[in-house]
mmCIF file of C-alpha atoms and ligand atoms in Angstrom:
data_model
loop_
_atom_site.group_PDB
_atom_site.id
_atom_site.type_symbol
_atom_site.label_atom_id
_atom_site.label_comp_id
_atom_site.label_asym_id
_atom_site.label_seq_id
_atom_site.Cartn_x
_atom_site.Cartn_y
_atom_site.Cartn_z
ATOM 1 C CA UNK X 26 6.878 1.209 35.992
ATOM 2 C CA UNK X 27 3.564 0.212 33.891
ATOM 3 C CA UNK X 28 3.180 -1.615 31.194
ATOM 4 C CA UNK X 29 1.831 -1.336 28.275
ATOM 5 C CA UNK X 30 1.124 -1.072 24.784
ATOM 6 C CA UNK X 31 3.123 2.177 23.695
ATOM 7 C CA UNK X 32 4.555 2.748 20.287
ATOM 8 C CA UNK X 33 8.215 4.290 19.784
ATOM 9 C CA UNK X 34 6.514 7.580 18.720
ATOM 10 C CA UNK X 35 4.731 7.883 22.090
ATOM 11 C CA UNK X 36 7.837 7.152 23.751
ATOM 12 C CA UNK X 37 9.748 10.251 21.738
ATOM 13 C CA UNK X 38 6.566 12.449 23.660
ATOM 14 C CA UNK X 39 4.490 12.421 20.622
ATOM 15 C CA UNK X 40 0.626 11.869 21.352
ATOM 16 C CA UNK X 41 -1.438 9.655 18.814
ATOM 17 C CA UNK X 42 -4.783 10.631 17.304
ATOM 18 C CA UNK X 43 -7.756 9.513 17.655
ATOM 19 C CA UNK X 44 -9.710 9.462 14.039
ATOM 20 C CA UNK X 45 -12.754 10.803 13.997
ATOM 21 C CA UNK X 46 -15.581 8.691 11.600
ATOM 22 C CA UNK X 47 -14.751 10.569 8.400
ATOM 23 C CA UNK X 48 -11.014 10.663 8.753
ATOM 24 C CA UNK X 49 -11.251 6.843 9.116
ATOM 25 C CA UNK X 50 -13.755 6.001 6.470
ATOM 26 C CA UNK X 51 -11.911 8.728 4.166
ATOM 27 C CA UNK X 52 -8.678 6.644 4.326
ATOM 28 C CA UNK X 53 -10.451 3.118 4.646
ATOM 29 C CA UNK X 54 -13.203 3.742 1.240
ATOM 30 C CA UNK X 55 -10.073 5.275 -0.616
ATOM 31 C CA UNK X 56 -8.348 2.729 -3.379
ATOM 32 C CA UNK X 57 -11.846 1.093 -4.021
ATOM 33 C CA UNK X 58 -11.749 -0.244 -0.116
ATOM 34 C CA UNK X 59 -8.748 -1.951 -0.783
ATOM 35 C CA UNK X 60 -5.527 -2.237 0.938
ATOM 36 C CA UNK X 61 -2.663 -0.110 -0.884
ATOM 37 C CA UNK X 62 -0.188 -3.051 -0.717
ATOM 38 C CA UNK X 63 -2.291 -6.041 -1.666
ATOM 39 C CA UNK X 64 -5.659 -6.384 -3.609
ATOM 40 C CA UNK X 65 -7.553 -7.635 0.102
ATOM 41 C CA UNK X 66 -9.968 -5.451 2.059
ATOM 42 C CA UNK X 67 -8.452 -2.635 3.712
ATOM 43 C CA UNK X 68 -9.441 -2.953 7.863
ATOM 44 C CA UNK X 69 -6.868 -0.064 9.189
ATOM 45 C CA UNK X 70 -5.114 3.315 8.496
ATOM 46 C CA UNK X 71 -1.712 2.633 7.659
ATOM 47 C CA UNK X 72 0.618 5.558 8.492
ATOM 48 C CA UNK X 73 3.336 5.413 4.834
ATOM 49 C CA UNK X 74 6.191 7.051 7.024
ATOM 50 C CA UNK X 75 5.887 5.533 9.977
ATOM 51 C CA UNK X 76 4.707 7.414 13.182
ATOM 52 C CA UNK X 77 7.507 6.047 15.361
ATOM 53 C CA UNK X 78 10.185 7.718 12.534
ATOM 54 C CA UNK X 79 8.294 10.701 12.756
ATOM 55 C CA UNK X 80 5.496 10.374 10.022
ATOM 56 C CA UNK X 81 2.898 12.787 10.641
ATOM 57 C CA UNK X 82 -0.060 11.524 12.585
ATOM 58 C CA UNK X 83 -2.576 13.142 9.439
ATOM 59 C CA UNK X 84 -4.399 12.511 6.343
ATOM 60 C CA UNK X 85 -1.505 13.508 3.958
ATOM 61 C CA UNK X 86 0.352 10.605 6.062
ATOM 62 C CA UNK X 87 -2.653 7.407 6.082
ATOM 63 C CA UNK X 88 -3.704 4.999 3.420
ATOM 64 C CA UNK X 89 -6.194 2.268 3.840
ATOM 65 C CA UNK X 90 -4.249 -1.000 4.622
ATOM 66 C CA UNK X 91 -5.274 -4.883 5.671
ATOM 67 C CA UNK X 92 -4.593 -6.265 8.692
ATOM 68 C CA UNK X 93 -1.832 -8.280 7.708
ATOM 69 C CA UNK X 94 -0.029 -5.971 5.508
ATOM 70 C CA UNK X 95 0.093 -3.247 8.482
ATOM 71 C CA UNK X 96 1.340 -5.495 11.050
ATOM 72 C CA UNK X 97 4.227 -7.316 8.445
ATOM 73 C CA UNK X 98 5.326 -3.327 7.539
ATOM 74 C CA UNK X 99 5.120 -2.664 11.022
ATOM 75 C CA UNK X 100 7.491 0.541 11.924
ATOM 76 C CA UNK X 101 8.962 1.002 8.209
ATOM 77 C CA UNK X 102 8.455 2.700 5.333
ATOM 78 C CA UNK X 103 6.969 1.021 2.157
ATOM 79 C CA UNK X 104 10.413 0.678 0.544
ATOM 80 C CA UNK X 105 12.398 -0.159 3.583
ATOM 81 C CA UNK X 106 9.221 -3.065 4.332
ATOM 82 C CA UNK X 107 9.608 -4.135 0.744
ATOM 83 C CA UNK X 108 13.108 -4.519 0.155
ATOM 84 C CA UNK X 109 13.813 -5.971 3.535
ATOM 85 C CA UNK X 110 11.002 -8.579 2.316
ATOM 86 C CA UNK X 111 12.985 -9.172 -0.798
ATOM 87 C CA UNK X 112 16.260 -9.365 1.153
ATOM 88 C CA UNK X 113 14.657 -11.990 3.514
ATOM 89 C CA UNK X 114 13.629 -13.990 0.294
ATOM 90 C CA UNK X 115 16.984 -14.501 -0.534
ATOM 91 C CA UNK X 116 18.087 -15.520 2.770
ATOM 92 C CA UNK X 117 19.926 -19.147 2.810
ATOM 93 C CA UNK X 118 19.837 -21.354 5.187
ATOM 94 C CA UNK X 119 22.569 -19.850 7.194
ATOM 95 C CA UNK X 120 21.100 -16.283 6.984
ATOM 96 C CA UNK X 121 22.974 -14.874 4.408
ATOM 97 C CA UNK X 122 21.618 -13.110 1.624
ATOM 98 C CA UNK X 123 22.371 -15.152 -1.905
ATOM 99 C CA UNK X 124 20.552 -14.919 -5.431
ATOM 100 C CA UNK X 125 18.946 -18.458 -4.124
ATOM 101 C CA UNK X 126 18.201 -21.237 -6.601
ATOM 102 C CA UNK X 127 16.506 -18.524 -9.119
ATOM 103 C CA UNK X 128 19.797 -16.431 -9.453
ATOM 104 C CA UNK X 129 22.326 -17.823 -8.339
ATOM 105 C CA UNK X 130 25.273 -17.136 -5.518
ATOM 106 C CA UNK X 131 27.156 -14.909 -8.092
ATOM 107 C CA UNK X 132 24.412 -12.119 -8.009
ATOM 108 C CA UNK X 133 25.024 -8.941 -6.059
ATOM 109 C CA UNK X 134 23.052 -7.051 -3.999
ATOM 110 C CA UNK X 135 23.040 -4.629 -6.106
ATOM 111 C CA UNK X 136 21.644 -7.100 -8.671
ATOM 112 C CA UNK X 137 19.260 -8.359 -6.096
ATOM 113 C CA UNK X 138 18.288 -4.556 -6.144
ATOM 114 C CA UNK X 139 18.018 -3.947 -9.692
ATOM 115 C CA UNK X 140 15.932 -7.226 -9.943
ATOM 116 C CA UNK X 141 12.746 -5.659 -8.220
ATOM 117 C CA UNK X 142 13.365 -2.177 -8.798
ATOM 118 C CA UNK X 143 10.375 -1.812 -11.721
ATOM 119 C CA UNK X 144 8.443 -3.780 -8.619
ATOM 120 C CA UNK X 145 9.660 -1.120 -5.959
ATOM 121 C CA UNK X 146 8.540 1.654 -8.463
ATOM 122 C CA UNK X 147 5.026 0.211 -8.845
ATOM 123 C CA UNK X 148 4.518 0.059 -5.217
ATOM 124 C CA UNK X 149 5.902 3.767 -4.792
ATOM 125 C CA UNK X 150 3.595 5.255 -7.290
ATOM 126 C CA UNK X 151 0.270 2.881 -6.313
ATOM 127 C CA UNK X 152 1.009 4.398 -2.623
ATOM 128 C CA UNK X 153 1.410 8.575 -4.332
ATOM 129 C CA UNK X 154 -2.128 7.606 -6.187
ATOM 130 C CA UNK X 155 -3.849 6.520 -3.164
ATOM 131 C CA UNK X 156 -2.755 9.367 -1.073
ATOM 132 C CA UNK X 157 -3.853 11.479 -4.007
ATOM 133 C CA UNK X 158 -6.861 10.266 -4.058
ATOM 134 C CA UNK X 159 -7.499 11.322 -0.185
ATOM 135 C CA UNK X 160 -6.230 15.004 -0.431
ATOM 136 C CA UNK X 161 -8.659 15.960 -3.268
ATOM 137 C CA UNK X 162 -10.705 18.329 -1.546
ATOM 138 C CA UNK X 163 -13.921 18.253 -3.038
ATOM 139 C CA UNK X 164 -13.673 13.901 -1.493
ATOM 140 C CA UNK X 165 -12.690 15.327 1.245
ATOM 141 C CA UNK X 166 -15.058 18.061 2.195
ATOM 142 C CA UNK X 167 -17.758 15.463 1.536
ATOM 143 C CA UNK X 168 -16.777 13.046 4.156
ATOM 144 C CA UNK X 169 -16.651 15.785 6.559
ATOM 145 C CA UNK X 170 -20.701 16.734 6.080
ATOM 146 C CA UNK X 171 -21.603 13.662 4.936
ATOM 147 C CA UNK X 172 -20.520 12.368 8.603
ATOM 148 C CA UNK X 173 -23.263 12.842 11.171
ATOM 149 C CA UNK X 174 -21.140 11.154 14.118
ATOM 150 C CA UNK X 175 -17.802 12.297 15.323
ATOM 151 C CA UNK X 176 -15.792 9.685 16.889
ATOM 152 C CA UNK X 177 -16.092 5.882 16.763
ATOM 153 C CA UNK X 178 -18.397 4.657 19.596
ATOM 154 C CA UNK X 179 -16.624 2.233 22.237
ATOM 155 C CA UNK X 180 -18.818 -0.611 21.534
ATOM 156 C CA UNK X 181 -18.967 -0.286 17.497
ATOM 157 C CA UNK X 182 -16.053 -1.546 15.282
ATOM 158 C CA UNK X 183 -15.328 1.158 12.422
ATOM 159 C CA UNK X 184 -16.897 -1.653 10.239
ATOM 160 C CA UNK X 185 -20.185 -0.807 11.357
ATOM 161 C CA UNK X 186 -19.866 2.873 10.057
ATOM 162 C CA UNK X 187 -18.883 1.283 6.938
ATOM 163 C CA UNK X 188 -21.781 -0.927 6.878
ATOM 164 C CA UNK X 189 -23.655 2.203 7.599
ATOM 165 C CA UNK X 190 -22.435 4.860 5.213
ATOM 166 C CA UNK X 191 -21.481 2.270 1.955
ATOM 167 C CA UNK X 192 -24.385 3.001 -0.126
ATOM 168 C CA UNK X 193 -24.260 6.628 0.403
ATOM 169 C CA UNK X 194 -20.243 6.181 -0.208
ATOM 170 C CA UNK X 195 -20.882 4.687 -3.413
ATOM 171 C CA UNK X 196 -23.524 7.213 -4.696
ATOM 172 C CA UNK X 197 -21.532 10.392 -4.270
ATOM 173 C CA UNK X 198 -18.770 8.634 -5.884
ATOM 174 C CA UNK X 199 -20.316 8.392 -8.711
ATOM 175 C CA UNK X 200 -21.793 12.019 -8.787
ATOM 176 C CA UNK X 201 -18.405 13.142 -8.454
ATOM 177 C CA UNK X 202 -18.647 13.948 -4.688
ATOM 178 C CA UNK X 203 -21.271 16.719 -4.572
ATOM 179 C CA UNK X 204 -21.086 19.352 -2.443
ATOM 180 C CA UNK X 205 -22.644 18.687 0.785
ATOM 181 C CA UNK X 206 -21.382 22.393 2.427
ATOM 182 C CA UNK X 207 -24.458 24.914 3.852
ATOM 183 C CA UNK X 208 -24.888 27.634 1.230
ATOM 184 C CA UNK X 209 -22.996 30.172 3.906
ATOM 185 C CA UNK X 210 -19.922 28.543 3.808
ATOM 186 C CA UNK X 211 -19.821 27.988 0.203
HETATM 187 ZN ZN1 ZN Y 6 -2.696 -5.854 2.354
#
């Protein structure tokens, strides 16, 4: 038996993808470059449903994420990552989940719930707007011609590509994402 490095979705007999340039730098220039969770520099694709619970291994599934906030959500959904972050919050010393100093031993979970719940909302809809954002077409369609090279080279880091394609990134954004399509296939 080998080991190695093989997520729970591989192990159900699903395959993962490999991005090409545009898919990647679609999801990672999305949100301004920033993570969806957090206000740092997004460095991965994030998959919102999970790919070992099934999330689909696409672009209506993938929002630009850090580093750190990928690997703390790990294999859960945004909700499940945030309210089991909450929960964990309110652990006591003894691993039990209380209100804590702030509210108290009397508080419920339910209260716990109801505490964050504008909180959980605001991280819902900030992940809908993001994912938004990368199925409009007419972004979409430009990252495909835009994108000379297909798949990440071996010895670059996607960071490179970045590097590479920011300025033009940043220009088309502001045009409103021209069409970049051959006049045939318009
Ligand atoms: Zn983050």
């Amino acid at each position: 038996m080998t080991f190695s490095q093989t997520s729970q979705g591989e192990s159900l007999g699903r395959k993962r993808r490999r991005w090409r340039v545009f898919e990647l730098l679609c999801v990672l220039e999305a949100n301004d470059g920033l993570c969806t969770y957090c206000t740092r520099r997004s460095q991965v694709v994030d998959h919102v449903i999970p790919f070992a619970q099934g999330g689909a291994d696409s672009l209506s599934n993938l929002v630009p994420a850090c580093t750190r906030c990928n690997l703390s959500k790990s294999n859960r959904t945004p909700l499940e990552w945030w309210i089991g972050s909450f929960m964990r919050d309110h652990w006591d010393g003894n691993g039990t989940v209380h209100g804590g100093v702030r509210w108290g031993d009397g508080m419920t979970l339910r209260d716990l719930y109801l505490s964050r719940h504008e909180e959980a909302l605001a991280v819902l809809e900030n992940v809908e707007e993001v994912l938004a954002e990368i199925a409009d077409e007419r972004r979409r369609s430009w990252f495909i011609w835009a994108m000379s090279v297909d798949y990440p080279s071996a010895f670059m880091d996607i960071s490179f590509y970045r590097g590479w394609h920011r300025a033009a990134i940043k220009e088309a954004k502001e045009a409103g994402w021209p069409d970049l399509r051959p006049e045939h296939l318009r």
